[in-house]
Each structure stands twice: as structure tokens, then as C-alpha cells.
Coordinates of C-alpha atoms in Angstrom, one line a residue:
M1257 CA 93.7 127.5 149.2
C1258 CA 95.7 127.2 146.0
G1259 CA 96.4 123.7 144.8
I1260 CA 99.3 122.1 143.0
V1261 CA 99.4 118.8 141.0
A1262 CA 102.4 117.8 139.0
A1263 CA 103.6 114.6 137.4
I1264 CA 106.3 112.9 135.3
A1265 CA 105.7 109.6 133.6
T1266 CA 106.1 107.6 130.3
R1267 CA 102.4 108.2 129.5
D1268 CA 100.2 111.2 128.9
I1269 CA 99.7 112.5 132.4
T1270 CA 97.0 115.2 131.5
P1271 CA 94.1 113.1 132.9
V1272 CA 96.0 112.7 136.2
L1273 CA 96.6 116.5 136.4
V1274 CA 93.0 117.4 135.7
E1275 CA 91.5 114.8 138.1
G1276 CA 93.9 116.0 140.8
L1277 CA 92.8 119.6 140.3
R1278 CA 89.2 118.4 140.5
R1279 CA 89.9 116.8 143.8
L1280 CA 91.4 120.1 145.1
E1281 CA 88.4 122.3 144.0
Y1282 CA 87.1 122.2 147.6
R1283 CA 90.0 124.4 148.7
G1284 CA 88.5 127.4 146.8
Y1285 CA 90.0 129.0 143.7
D1286 CA 89.3 131.7 141.1
S1287 CA 91.4 130.4 138.2
C1288 CA 93.1 127.2 137.1
G1289 CA 95.7 126.0 134.6
V1290 CA 97.9 123.3 133.2
A1291 CA 101.3 123.4 131.5
L1292 CA 102.6 120.3 129.6
L1293 CA 106.1 119.5 128.2
H1294 CA 106.2 117.3 125.1
D1295 CA 108.8 116.9 122.4
G1296 CA 110.7 119.9 123.7
L1297 CA 107.7 122.2 123.6
L1298 CA 105.9 123.9 126.5
T1299 CA 102.1 124.3 126.0
R1300 CA 99.6 125.8 128.4
S1301 CA 95.9 126.2 129.0
R1302 CA 94.4 128.5 131.6
S1303 CA 90.8 129.4 132.7
T1304 CA 89.0 131.6 135.2
A1305 CA 86.1 129.1 135.1
R1306 CA 85.9 125.7 136.8
V1307 CA 88.2 122.8 136.2
A1308 CA 85.6 121.3 133.9
E1309 CA 86.0 124.2 131.6
L1310 CA 89.8 123.9 131.7
E1311 CA 89.4 120.2 130.8
A1312 CA 87.3 121.1 127.8
Q1313 CA 89.9 123.6 126.6
I1314 CA 92.6 121.0 126.9
S1315 CA 90.6 118.5 125.0
K1316 CA 89.8 121.0 122.2
A1317 CA 93.4 122.0 121.9
A1318 CA 94.5 118.3 122.0
L1319 CA 97.2 119.1 124.6
G1320 CA 99.1 116.3 126.3
G1321 CA 102.5 115.2 127.4
P1322 CA 104.4 113.0 129.9
V1323 CA 105.5 115.9 132.1
G1324 CA 103.2 118.6 133.5
I1325 CA 102.3 120.9 136.2
S1326 CA 98.9 122.2 137.1
H1327 CA 97.3 124.7 139.6
T1328 CA 94.2 126.1 141.1
R1329 CA 94.7 129.7 142.1
W1330 CA 93.2 131.8 144.9
A1331 CA 94.2 135.4 144.0
T1332 CA 96.6 137.3 146.3
H1333 CA 98.8 139.4 144.0
G1334 CA 96.9 140.4 140.9
A1335 CA 93.2 140.1 139.9
P1336 CA 91.7 136.7 139.1
V1337 CA 92.0 137.0 135.3
T1338 CA 93.4 134.5 132.8
G1339 CA 96.7 136.5 132.4
N1340 CA 97.5 136.1 136.1
A1341 CA 96.5 132.4 136.3
H1342 CA 99.2 129.8 136.8
P1343 CA 101.3 128.2 135.3
H1344 CA 103.7 131.1 134.6
F1345 CA 106.3 130.9 131.9
S1346 CA 109.7 132.6 131.4
R1347 CA 110.7 133.0 127.8
N1348 CA 108.8 129.8 126.9
E1349 CA 111.5 127.7 128.6
V1350 CA 110.6 127.6 132.3
A1351 CA 107.2 126.9 133.7
V1352 CA 106.2 127.4 137.4
V1353 CA 103.2 126.9 139.7
H1354 CA 103.3 128.4 143.2
N1355 CA 101.3 128.4 146.4
G1356 CA 102.1 131.0 149.0
I1357 CA 103.4 134.6 148.9
I1358 CA 106.9 135.8 148.1
E1359 CA 107.2 138.8 150.3
N1360 CA 110.3 140.3 148.7
Y1361 CA 109.1 139.8 145.2
E1362 CA 109.2 143.6 144.4
S1363 CA 112.9 143.9 144.9
I1364 CA 113.6 140.7 142.8
R1365 CA 111.2 141.9 140.1
S1366 CA 113.1 145.3 139.9
E1367 CA 116.4 143.4 139.6
L1368 CA 115.0 141.1 136.9
K1369 CA 113.6 144.0 134.9
Q1370 CA 117.0 145.7 134.9
A1371 CA 118.4 142.4 133.6
G1372 CA 116.0 142.6 130.6
Y1373 CA 113.1 140.4 131.7
E1374 CA 109.6 141.6 130.7
F1375 CA 106.7 140.9 133.1
E1376 CA 103.3 140.1 131.8
T1377 CA 101.4 139.6 135.1
E1378 CA 100.8 141.4 138.4
T1379 CA 101.7 138.3 140.4
D1380 CA 104.6 137.6 142.8
T1381 CA 104.9 134.1 141.1
E1382 CA 106.2 135.4 137.8
V1383 CA 109.5 136.4 139.6
I1384 CA 110.0 132.7 140.4
A1385 CA 109.9 131.7 136.7
H1386 CA 112.2 134.5 135.6
L1387 CA 114.7 134.1 138.5
V1388 CA 114.9 130.3 137.8
H1389 CA 115.5 131.1 134.1
R1390 CA 118.2 133.6 134.9
L1391 CA 120.0 131.2 137.2
Y1392 CA 119.7 128.2 134.9
R1393 CA 123.1 126.9 133.7
G1394 CA 122.1 123.5 132.5
D1395 CA 121.0 122.1 135.9
L1396 CA 117.5 122.8 136.9
A1397 CA 118.0 121.7 140.5
A1398 CA 120.8 124.1 141.0
A1399 CA 118.7 127.0 139.5
V1400 CA 115.8 126.2 141.8
R1401 CA 117.9 126.0 144.9
G1402 CA 119.6 129.3 144.0
A1403 CA 116.2 130.9 143.5
V1404 CA 114.5 129.7 146.7
A1405 CA 117.5 130.7 148.7
R1406 CA 116.6 134.3 147.9
F1407 CA 112.9 134.1 148.7
K1408 CA 111.3 135.5 151.9
G1409 CA 107.8 134.3 152.7
A1410 CA 105.9 131.0 152.1
Y1411 CA 106.0 128.9 149.1
A1412 CA 105.4 125.5 147.6
I1413 CA 106.5 125.3 143.9
A1414 CA 106.7 122.9 141.0
V1415 CA 109.1 123.8 138.1
M1416 CA 110.0 122.3 134.8
H1417 CA 112.4 123.4 132.0
K1418 CA 112.0 122.6 128.3
S1419 CA 115.7 121.6 128.1
E1420 CA 115.3 118.8 130.7
P1421 CA 112.1 116.9 129.8
Q1422 CA 112.8 114.1 132.2
R1423 CA 112.9 116.2 135.3
L1424 CA 110.5 118.0 137.6
L1425 CA 111.6 120.2 140.6
G1426 CA 109.6 121.0 143.7
A1427 CA 110.4 123.1 146.9
R1428 CA 108.5 124.1 150.0
N1429 CA 108.7 126.5 152.9
G1430 CA 105.7 127.2 155.0
S1431 CA 103.2 125.7 152.5
P1432 CA 102.4 122.0 152.1
L1433 CA 103.9 119.8 149.3
V1434 CA 103.9 116.1 149.1
V1435 CA 105.7 113.6 146.7
G1436 CA 103.7 110.7 145.3
L1437 CA 105.7 107.6 144.3
A1438 CA 104.7 104.9 141.8
E1439 CA 106.3 102.5 139.4
G1440 CA 107.8 104.4 136.4
E1441 CA 106.1 107.7 137.4
N1442 CA 106.2 110.2 140.2
F1443 CA 104.1 113.1 141.4
L1444 CA 104.0 116.3 143.4
A1445 CA 100.8 117.7 145.0
S1446 CA 99.9 120.2 147.7
D1447 CA 97.4 117.6 149.2
A1448 CA 97.6 113.8 149.1
L1449 CA 93.9 113.8 148.3
A1450 CA 94.8 115.0 144.8
L1451 CA 96.6 111.7 144.2
A1452 CA 93.8 109.5 145.3
G1453 CA 93.5 106.5 143.0
T1454 CA 96.9 107.2 141.5
T1455 CA 99.3 106.3 144.3
D1456 CA 99.2 105.7 148.1
Q1457 CA 103.0 106.0 148.6
I1458 CA 103.5 109.5 149.9
M1459 CA 106.5 111.5 151.2
Y1460 CA 105.8 114.7 153.1
L1461 CA 108.4 117.4 152.4
E1462 CA 109.6 119.7 155.2
D1463 CA 110.4 123.4 155.2
G1464 CA 113.6 124.0 153.2
D1465 CA 113.3 120.8 151.1
V1466 CA 114.0 120.9 147.4
V1467 CA 113.0 117.7 145.5
D1468 CA 114.4 116.6 142.2
I1469 CA 112.0 114.1 140.5
G1470 CA 112.4 111.9 137.5
I1471 CA 110.6 108.9 136.1
H1472 CA 112.7 106.5 138.2
H1473 CA 114.3 108.7 140.9
V1474 CA 113.4 111.1 143.7
Q1475 CA 116.2 113.0 145.4
I1476 CA 115.6 115.5 148.2
T1477 CA 118.1 118.1 149.4
T1478 CA 118.2 121.2 151.5
T1479 CA 118.3 124.6 149.9
A1480 CA 122.1 124.4 150.3
G1481 CA 122.2 121.1 148.4
A1482 CA 122.8 118.7 151.3
P1483 CA 120.9 115.4 150.8
V1484 CA 118.1 114.6 153.3
E1485 CA 115.8 111.6 153.8
R1486 CA 112.1 111.6 154.1
T1487 CA 110.0 108.6 155.2
V1488 CA 107.6 107.0 152.7
H1489 CA 104.2 106.6 154.1
T1490 CA 101.4 104.3 152.9
V1491 CA 98.4 106.6 153.0
K1492 CA 95.0 105.2 152.3
I1493 CA 93.5 108.2 150.6
V1494 CA 89.8 107.9 150.8
A1495 CA 88.2 109.9 148.0
G1496 CA 84.7 108.7 148.7
G1497 CA 84.1 111.5 151.1
A1498 CA 84.3 113.9 148.2
E1499 CA 81.2 112.4 146.5
L1500 CA 78.1 114.5 146.8
G1501 CA 75.6 111.7 146.9
P1502 CA 71.9 112.7 147.2
Y1503 CA 72.6 116.1 148.7
Q1504 CA 72.3 119.5 147.0
H1505 CA 75.6 120.8 148.3
Y1506 CA 78.6 119.5 150.2
M1507 CA 77.8 121.8 153.1
Q1508 CA 74.4 120.2 153.5
K1509 CA 75.9 116.8 153.3
E1510 CA 78.5 117.7 155.9
I1511 CA 75.9 119.2 158.3
F1512 CA 74.0 115.9 158.2
E1513 CA 77.2 113.9 158.6
Q1514 CA 77.8 115.4 162.1
P1515 CA 76.2 112.5 164.1
R1516 CA 78.5 110.1 162.4
A1517 CA 81.6 112.3 162.7
V1518 CA 81.0 112.8 166.4
S1519 CA 80.3 109.1 166.8
D1520 CA 83.6 108.2 165.0
T1521 CA 85.5 110.8 167.1
I1522 CA 84.4 109.2 170.4
E1523 CA 84.4 105.6 169.2
S1524 CA 87.3 104.4 171.2
V1525 CA 86.6 106.6 174.3
D1526 CA 85.6 104.2 177.1
A1527 CA 87.2 106.3 179.9
I1528 CA 88.7 109.7 180.4
S1529 CA 92.5 109.3 180.2
P1530 CA 95.5 111.3 179.2
A1531 CA 96.3 108.5 176.8
L1532 CA 93.6 109.9 174.5
F1533 CA 96.1 112.6 173.6
G1534 CA 99.3 110.5 173.1
E1535 CA 101.8 108.4 175.0
K1536 CA 103.5 111.4 176.6
A1537 CA 100.3 113.2 177.6
A1538 CA 100.1 112.1 181.2
D1539 CA 103.5 113.7 182.0
V1540 CA 102.8 116.8 179.8
L1541 CA 99.3 117.5 181.1
A1542 CA 100.5 117.1 184.7
A1543 CA 103.3 119.6 184.2
I1544 CA 101.2 122.5 183.0
D1545 CA 99.5 125.3 185.0
S1546 CA 97.7 127.2 182.2
V1547 CA 96.4 126.9 178.7
L1548 CA 96.9 129.0 175.6
I1549 CA 94.7 128.2 172.6
L1550 CA 95.8 129.5 169.1
A1551 CA 93.5 129.3 166.2
C1552 CA 91.7 131.2 163.4
G1553 CA 88.1 131.6 162.2
T1554 CA 85.8 128.8 163.2
S1555 CA 88.5 127.0 165.1
Y1556 CA 89.0 130.2 167.2
Y1557 CA 85.4 130.0 168.2
A1558 CA 85.9 126.4 169.3
G1559 CA 88.7 127.7 171.4
L1560 CA 86.5 130.3 173.0
T1561 CA 84.0 127.6 173.9
A1562 CA 86.8 125.5 175.4
K1563 CA 88.0 128.4 177.5
V1564 CA 84.7 128.3 179.4
W1565 CA 84.8 124.6 179.8
I1566 CA 88.5 124.4 180.9
E1567 CA 88.2 127.2 183.5
S1568 CA 84.8 126.1 184.9
I1569 CA 85.3 122.3 185.0
A1570 CA 89.1 121.9 185.2
G1571 CA 89.9 125.1 187.1
I1572 CA 92.9 126.0 184.8
A1573 CA 93.4 129.6 183.6
T1574 CA 92.9 129.7 179.8
Q1575 CA 93.7 132.3 177.2
V1576 CA 92.5 132.2 173.6
E1577 CA 94.3 134.1 170.9
I1578 CA 93.7 134.7 167.2
A1579 CA 96.8 133.1 165.7
S1580 CA 97.5 135.8 163.1
E1581 CA 97.7 138.4 166.0
Y1582 CA 99.5 136.4 168.6
R1583 CA 102.9 136.1 166.8
Y1584 CA 103.0 139.8 166.1
R1585 CA 102.6 141.1 169.6
V1586 CA 104.8 141.1 172.7
S1587 CA 103.5 138.5 175.1
V1588 CA 104.6 137.0 178.4
P1589 CA 105.6 133.4 177.9
N1590 CA 105.1 130.7 180.6
A1591 CA 107.1 127.5 180.1
R1592 CA 104.3 125.6 182.0
T1593 CA 101.6 126.5 179.5
L1594 CA 99.9 124.0 177.4
V1595 CA 99.8 125.5 173.9
I1596 CA 96.8 124.1 171.9
V1597 CA 96.6 124.7 168.2
I1598 CA 93.3 123.9 166.4
S1599 CA 93.0 123.4 162.7
Q1600 CA 90.8 121.3 160.4
S1601 CA 93.6 120.9 157.8
G1602 CA 96.6 121.1 160.1
E1603 CA 98.2 123.3 157.5
T1604 CA 96.7 126.7 158.4
A1605 CA 99.7 129.1 157.9
D1606 CA 98.8 131.6 160.6
T1607 CA 98.3 128.9 163.2
L1608 CA 101.5 127.1 162.3
S1609 CA 103.5 130.3 162.5
A1610 CA 101.9 131.1 165.9
L1611 CA 102.8 127.6 167.1
K1612 CA 106.4 128.1 166.0
H1613 CA 106.5 131.5 167.7
A1614 CA 105.2 130.0 171.0
Q1615 CA 107.8 127.2 170.8
A1616 CA 110.5 129.8 170.2
L1617 CA 109.4 131.6 173.4
G1618 CA 110.2 128.4 175.3
M1619 CA 106.7 126.9 175.5
K1620 CA 107.3 123.3 174.5
H1621 CA 104.1 121.6 175.8
T1622 CA 102.0 121.6 172.7
L1623 CA 98.8 119.8 171.6
G1624 CA 97.3 119.8 168.1
I1625 CA 93.5 119.3 167.6
I1626 CA 93.6 118.3 164.0
N1627 CA 91.5 116.5 161.4
V1628 CA 94.4 115.4 159.2
A1629 CA 96.9 113.0 160.8
T1630 CA 99.6 113.6 158.1
S1631 CA 99.6 117.4 158.4
A1632 CA 102.5 119.7 159.3
M1633 CA 100.7 120.6 162.6
A1634 CA 100.6 116.9 163.6
R1635 CA 104.3 116.6 163.0
Q1636 CA 105.1 119.8 164.9
T1637 CA 103.2 119.3 168.2
A1638 CA 104.2 117.1 171.1
L1639 CA 100.7 115.7 171.6
Q1640 CA 97.8 115.2 169.1
F1641 CA 94.1 114.5 169.1
F1642 CA 92.8 113.6 165.7
T1643 CA 89.2 114.4 165.1
R1644 CA 87.5 112.0 162.7
A1645 CA 85.3 114.3 160.7
G1646 CA 86.5 112.8 157.4
V1647 CA 86.9 114.9 154.3
E1648 CA 85.3 118.3 154.5
I1649 CA 84.7 119.9 151.1
G1650 CA 82.5 122.9 151.8
V1651 CA 84.5 126.0 152.6
A1652 CA 82.2 126.8 155.5
S1653 CA 83.3 124.4 158.2
T1654 CA 80.6 122.4 160.0
K1655 CA 81.5 118.8 161.0
A1656 CA 85.1 119.8 161.7
F1657 CA 83.8 122.4 164.2
T1658 CA 81.6 120.0 166.1
T1659 CA 84.3 117.3 166.3
Q1660 CA 86.8 120.0 167.5
L1661 CA 84.4 120.8 170.3
V1662 CA 84.1 117.1 171.2
A1663 CA 87.9 116.8 171.4
L1664 CA 88.2 120.0 173.5
F1665 CA 85.5 118.7 175.9
L1666 CA 87.5 115.4 176.3
L1667 CA 90.6 117.4 177.0
T1668 CA 88.7 119.4 179.6
L1669 CA 87.5 116.3 181.4
T1670 CA 91.0 114.8 181.3
L1671 CA 92.5 117.9 182.9
A1672 CA 89.8 117.9 185.5
K1673 CA 90.3 114.3 186.3
Q1674 CA 94.1 114.7 186.7
R1675 CA 93.5 117.5 189.1
G1676 CA 90.9 115.7 191.3
R1677 CA 88.0 117.7 190.0
L1678 CA 86.1 114.9 188.3
D1679 CA 84.9 111.9 190.4
D1680 CA 83.9 108.5 189.0
E1681 CA 80.2 109.3 188.9
E1682 CA 80.7 112.5 187.1
E1683 CA 83.0 110.8 184.6
K1684 CA 80.4 108.2 183.8
K1685 CA 77.7 110.8 183.4
H1686 CA 79.8 112.8 180.9
I1687 CA 80.7 109.6 178.9
R1688 CA 77.0 108.7 178.8
A1689 CA 76.2 112.2 177.5
L1690 CA 78.9 111.9 174.8
R1691 CA 77.6 108.6 173.8
H1692 CA 74.1 110.0 173.4
L1693 CA 75.3 113.0 171.5
P1694 CA 74.9 111.5 167.9
A1695 CA 71.3 110.7 168.7
A1696 CA 70.7 114.2 170.1
L1697 CA 72.2 115.7 166.9
Q1698 CA 69.9 113.6 164.8
A1699 CA 67.0 115.0 166.7
V1700 CA 68.2 118.6 166.1
L1701 CA 68.7 117.9 162.4
A1702 CA 65.0 116.9 162.3
L1703 CA 64.2 120.6 162.9
E1704 CA 65.4 121.5 159.3
P1705 CA 61.9 122.2 157.9
Q1706 CA 61.3 124.8 160.6
V1707 CA 64.7 126.4 159.9
I1708 CA 63.9 126.5 156.1
A1709 CA 60.8 128.5 156.9
W1710 CA 62.9 131.1 158.7
S1711 CA 65.5 131.2 156.0
Q1712 CA 62.9 132.5 153.5
E1713 CA 62.6 135.6 155.7
F1714 CA 66.4 136.0 156.2
A1715 CA 67.1 135.8 152.5
R1716 CA 65.4 139.2 152.1
K1717 CA 67.5 140.9 154.7
E1718 CA 71.0 142.5 154.4
H1719 CA 72.0 142.6 158.1
A1720 CA 71.5 140.4 161.2
L1721 CA 72.5 140.3 164.8
F1722 CA 73.3 137.1 166.8
L1723 CA 73.2 137.0 170.6
G1724 CA 74.4 134.5 173.1
R1725 CA 75.7 134.4 176.7
G1726 CA 78.3 132.4 178.5
L1727 CA 79.1 129.1 176.7
H1728 CA 76.9 130.1 173.8
Y1729 CA 78.4 133.5 173.0
P1730 CA 81.1 131.7 170.8
I1731 CA 78.2 129.7 169.2
A1732 CA 76.5 133.0 168.3
L1733 CA 79.8 134.2 166.8
E1734 CA 80.0 131.0 164.7
G1735 CA 76.4 131.4 163.6
A1736 CA 77.1 135.0 162.4
L1737 CA 80.2 133.8 160.6
K1738 CA 78.4 131.1 158.8
L1739 CA 75.6 133.4 157.6
K1740 CA 78.0 136.1 156.4
E1741 CA 80.4 133.8 154.6
I1742 CA 78.0 131.9 152.4
S1743 CA 74.9 134.1 152.1
Y1744 CA 76.8 137.5 152.0
I1745 CA 74.4 138.9 154.6
H1746 CA 76.3 141.2 157.0
A1747 CA 76.0 139.6 160.4
E1748 CA 77.6 140.3 163.8
A1749 CA 77.4 138.6 167.1
Y1750 CA 77.5 140.0 170.6
P1751 CA 77.2 138.8 174.2
A1752 CA 73.6 139.6 174.9
G1753 CA 74.5 141.8 177.8
E1754 CA 76.4 144.1 175.5
L1755 CA 73.2 145.1 173.6
K1756 CA 72.7 148.3 175.6
H1757 CA 76.3 149.3 175.2
G1758 CA 75.9 150.1 171.5
P1759 CA 74.5 147.4 169.2
L1760 CA 70.9 148.2 170.3
A1761 CA 71.1 151.3 168.1
L1762 CA 71.1 149.0 165.0
V1763 CA 67.9 147.2 166.0
T1764 CA 64.9 147.8 163.7
S1765 CA 62.3 145.6 162.1
E1766 CA 64.7 145.1 159.2
M1767 CA 67.5 143.7 161.5
P1768 CA 66.6 140.2 162.5
V1769 CA 68.1 139.2 165.9
V1770 CA 69.0 135.6 166.3
T1771 CA 69.2 134.4 170.0
V1772 CA 70.8 131.2 171.3
A1773 CA 68.7 130.5 174.4
P1774 CA 69.5 127.3 176.2
N1775 CA 67.9 126.7 179.6
D1776 CA 71.1 127.4 181.6
A1777 CA 72.0 129.7 184.5
L1778 CA 71.9 132.8 182.3
V1779 CA 68.5 132.2 180.7
E1780 CA 66.7 134.8 182.9
K1781 CA 69.3 137.4 182.0
L1782 CA 68.9 136.5 178.4
K1783 CA 65.1 136.9 178.6
S1784 CA 65.7 140.5 179.7
N1785 CA 67.9 141.1 176.7
V1786 CA 65.2 139.7 174.5
Q1787 CA 62.7 142.2 175.9
E1788 CA 65.1 145.0 175.1
V1789 CA 65.0 144.0 171.5
R1790 CA 61.2 143.7 171.4
A1791 CA 60.8 147.1 173.0
R1792 CA 62.7 148.6 170.0
G1793 CA 60.6 146.9 167.4
G1794 CA 63.2 144.2 166.6
E1795 CA 62.2 140.9 165.1
L1796 CA 63.5 138.0 167.2
Y1797 CA 64.4 134.5 166.1
V1798 CA 65.1 132.3 169.2
F1799 CA 66.6 128.8 169.3
A1800 CA 65.4 127.6 172.7
D1801 CA 65.5 124.4 174.7
A1802 CA 62.3 122.5 175.3
D1803 CA 62.0 123.7 178.8
T1804 CA 63.0 127.3 178.2
H1805 CA 60.0 129.5 178.9
I1806 CA 60.2 131.8 175.9
E1807 CA 57.0 131.7 174.0
S1808 CA 56.2 132.6 170.4
A1809 CA 54.4 135.9 169.9
P1810 CA 54.2 138.7 167.4
G1811 CA 57.8 139.6 166.5
V1812 CA 59.1 136.6 168.5
H1813 CA 59.7 133.3 166.6
V1814 CA 60.8 130.3 168.5
I1815 CA 62.3 126.9 167.5
R1816 CA 62.7 124.5 170.4
L1817 CA 65.5 122.0 170.5
P1818 CA 64.4 118.6 171.9
E1819 CA 66.4 118.8 175.1
H1820 CA 68.8 120.8 177.2
Y1821 CA 72.3 119.2 177.1
G1822 CA 74.2 120.9 179.9
A1823 CA 77.8 121.5 179.2
L1824 CA 77.6 119.9 175.7
S1825 CA 74.7 122.2 174.7
P1826 CA 76.9 124.3 172.3
I1827 CA 77.5 121.3 170.1
L1828 CA 73.7 121.0 169.6
H1829 CA 72.9 124.7 169.3
V1830 CA 75.4 125.3 166.5
V1831 CA 73.6 122.9 164.2
P1832 CA 70.4 125.0 163.6
L1833 CA 72.6 128.0 163.0
Q1834 CA 74.5 126.0 160.3
L1835 CA 71.1 125.1 158.8
L1836 CA 69.9 128.7 158.9
A1837 CA 73.0 129.9 157.1
Y1838 CA 72.9 127.1 154.5
H1839 CA 69.2 127.5 153.6
T1840 CA 69.4 131.3 153.5
A1841 CA 72.3 131.0 151.1
V1842 CA 70.4 128.5 148.9
A1843 CA 67.4 130.9 148.9
R1844 CA 69.8 133.7 147.8
R1845 CA 71.3 131.5 145.1
T1846 CA 74.9 132.0 146.2
D1847 CA 77.7 129.5 145.6
V1848 CA 77.3 127.7 148.9
D1849 CA 80.3 125.4 148.8
K1850 CA 82.7 127.9 147.2
P1851 CA 81.7 131.4 148.5
R1852 CA 83.3 134.3 146.8
N1853 CA 86.8 135.5 147.9
L1854 CA 87.2 132.6 150.3
A1855 CA 89.3 129.4 150.4
K1856 CA 89.1 126.2 152.4
S1857 CA 92.6 125.7 153.6
V1858 CA 94.3 129.1 154.3
T1859 CA 97.9 128.4 153.6
V1860 CA 99.1 132.0 153.2
E1861 CA 99.2 134.8 155.8

């Protein structure tokens, strides 16, 4: 979502700020801006275009300085217009950038108006600037601590004051913020990736931290002012994954990186063992009698797939909840539940909050399926499995999803083995299948030309239905999500057996129906559902296995995957759905990597 980069140095740090924002573009944003402090003067440049345009504005205005804050904004409060873009000023003395949402901003805003402050924006962030200004008595750290003590909600902020040009303040609660350390200069950022090539010495702030940064010092305190220590990590920030290379879009690149991502994720897996999930995993996994999966969006669909695996293979009752709903309903906690949280970034606000809620209910057995080893979720779970998808830039997740599925399948086998439901021969068979998975994915990617042909038809449509059964219903959900989020075609997914309970009323020749049809135990039932669509004049697009006896015919279009892959079939069947969404979006000329209104890392509720 929103991105923060801030710096203090003895040199002009404008290039560092701009490059940092460029590295955070993948998160999604609708405006960007930079504020600089030089010779006691605050200057600012903001844009509703891309970072490249902001850079041109800064160059034209010859802005620069040794202290600065910068931001990419994804609009929450107030329209995405230049006036609402960060940084925000208060009386040309205080400058602030902010990620998150201040939930009680209206009452603070009313108070500040009564005190004579004039508001120029519709944002919740402007109250931060004015409140810090009002509380300032010559000590910026005291003013920031006093301000954040009053906030309700999530925030990561960077603040500077024209009267203290050798000082930069930051604070976080519920939204990520890191400190970068270097000789004679220091940095703040919402993501360590923003500092790639600048420093690899990183401190991760925790909720409630306030950091006071100078050229030669970094001091961290609580909101109350008590000093705290945070460990300095050497983080090898690999920016190479952010290079587009020969591909047209990052999403296309990341779809084709899936064989490598899966191979990297299973690289060290020679046998099924609790050790895959951490040193304490054997005891934790032996102590649980049920599973609760908490996730959002694509990760939620990975959880739905895992539910089928865990219940059918490991024999453990499994519940999957949308994280943003779970924490706000009354549930029945079970201390022997394994709570699994799934997140590409490890910073998803709703999932982190749901995790904390589950822990507060007494459920201490927790596991994170995460792609970022240094994330908040990694620090807040007892066990972790780190997928090795690498940097994922496209907003629509692809390789993160398939590696999540691999991790969840490994967990399923581990739970089954612990409970005597997986013998040696079955274990070897599953490991062989996992080892062959990258090659199988390559074979599916070779179907791209056939999918491109379909995409030309889909590009002319405005609605689509996706059908799946059993293990593949979540894959149908994921296919519909991909199509709607990047092509802006309205798409819904249903279990195929639900067609006659309502959705069949929507079927016409203008409503393409995509069917995920592996050759599994439900294929005959699925064929009956396919006939229901044909009888109503629907146009079918079927992704079938090589030995699924569904033939092409007028109104029935079939693409055959090279082989049926048993329990791992969902990992193969999602790939052509990703390609269909991608090429349909390309045909419709949408912004594939940065779809409208969406953000990569959702760090607000």
C-alpha cells in the first residue's frame, strides 16, 4: 500500500528518496510526493502521476536538501488529488508522511479547528501535522510522542520540523516501519526494499516505538519515553527481482517464474518432517487437534485448498476464515488449535490483527506461511515456513500463491505423517511429485498461445462465471479474482453443483463459463454441470486434463493440461487461469501491474 522513505545525511538525499519511492511503486499508489528541509526552509513537490513525473518536477524546481521525507499514497480519506497527496505541512514548519488510518481523526480535527488551525485537505493525515505543531515546545521527539499517544488506529509516520534540521522522527503502530543505518546518514522506510543499494543495516521497529534519528544517532523509545533496544539485522536486499527483463509486465514475468519459485521453496525438502516448520514444530504440531486458517484475498483461497488437503489426508478438522471478519465476531476458541496465518508480505493488517485476536483468546500454537522472513508476522508466530517466491511486484499475486500451496501441502503431509496416516511409500511418492512439479508447471506454461486465443474473446465480454468442484473450487475462485482485478471484467466463481441453485439464471451466450475440469473423482458430476450450461446456450471454456473425456464442440472450447497431477493438481490448474486473466487484461489495455483502486500490500483495515 502506501510507501514511506525518509533520510537525513550530509549530502543531498533527494536521489535516495526518489529511488526509494520507485522501488515501492509495486505496492500500488495514486499520488506521490517529497518534502525537503534545507537552510531552514521546507519545500515540497507532489504529483498524481508516477514517480518519474515527480522526479521531473523536482529536477525542474531544483529542489534538494540533506533531510527529507517522501511518500506514495493509496487514497483512503480524500480523493486522489494533488492537494491530498503527502507530505502534509502545518504552517510551513512541520512536515509529515503517514501510512495507515487514524480512526479518531475527526475529534482531533474538531479540536484543532477550535484552536485556530485551518485544514486544506480531506485526509486524516493532516491532523498529525497540526497536532505535532500544536504540541511542539522545542523538542520534536516530545511533540511526536504526545501526538501518537492520542491516536487510535494504525500508523507509520515520518516527521520533520524546520527548527530542528538535524532531526527526523518516526513512529509505528500496526503499520511497518524500518530504520536503515549507514555511516554519517540514517534512513526510515516502510519496506527494506526501498533502501536496496543504500544500506543493508536494518532495524525493525515494533508497535509503540518512536524513533529519533540524526546524522550520527538513532534513539528508540516507547510512546511514554522509556528507552528500548532493537536488534540491527544485516539484510541482503535483492533488488534484482524488481527488474522487468524481457517481459511485457511484471505479472507475466512472475507467472513464468513459478517453476523456479516452487523449485526454490522445496529445494531443501528431502523428507517430510516437522523440522520444516521450525525447531519447536514437532511438539507444537503433536499438541494440536484442529486447524484454523486466517487469511485475505488470494491467500484465503490457498487456505480453502489446504482445508481439503488437511481434512482428507491428515484427518484433522480445519476451519478457514477471512481475517477481516474473524476478529469481529464471537467465536469459540480452542487452545489446541493450530492457527495458521498466510500472507505474501507478512504485513497484511487484517491478518495480523486476526492473529493477535486469536492469541488473545488463548490460542498460542501459531504458524506463519510467509514470503518475507523479516516481516511482523514472522516475528509474531511461534512457527514459520518461508516460501521462496522472491520479490513479487505485480499487484495480482501469482507465484506467491503457488508457493503458499506448496507450503500448505508440505504441512498437510507433516501432520499426516505425525498421525500415522502417511507411510514411507506414500511419502516417497509425494516427494517425487513435488520434485517433478517445476517441470509440470513448465509444460502448462507452454499452453500460453492457446490461452491467448481465448483471451481475445474474453476481452469483449463484461461478465464471466468460473466453476470448480472439490479441491478446484478455490482455484475457480482464484481465477475469477484474477480476471476481475486486472481486466475489470465482472467475474464470479461457484461450486459447479450450485449452478442450478441460482447462477444458471445468468447464463447466456454473452456470459462465458470457465470450468476447471481435472480427471478426479468429481469429473462425472462436473460433466453434468457442463451440460446444464450448454443446454442454456452458454459458451464453455474448459481447462481439462489429458485424460478427461470432454471434447471440443460448438460452444465448448477445451484446453488440455499435459497430465493429471492428483492432490497437487490445483497448483497446475491455477496457471492457465492466471494466463487467461493476464492476456485478457493486455487485450483490454488495462494497467496490468497496477490495477485501479488496488494496492499490493494491504497495511490498513
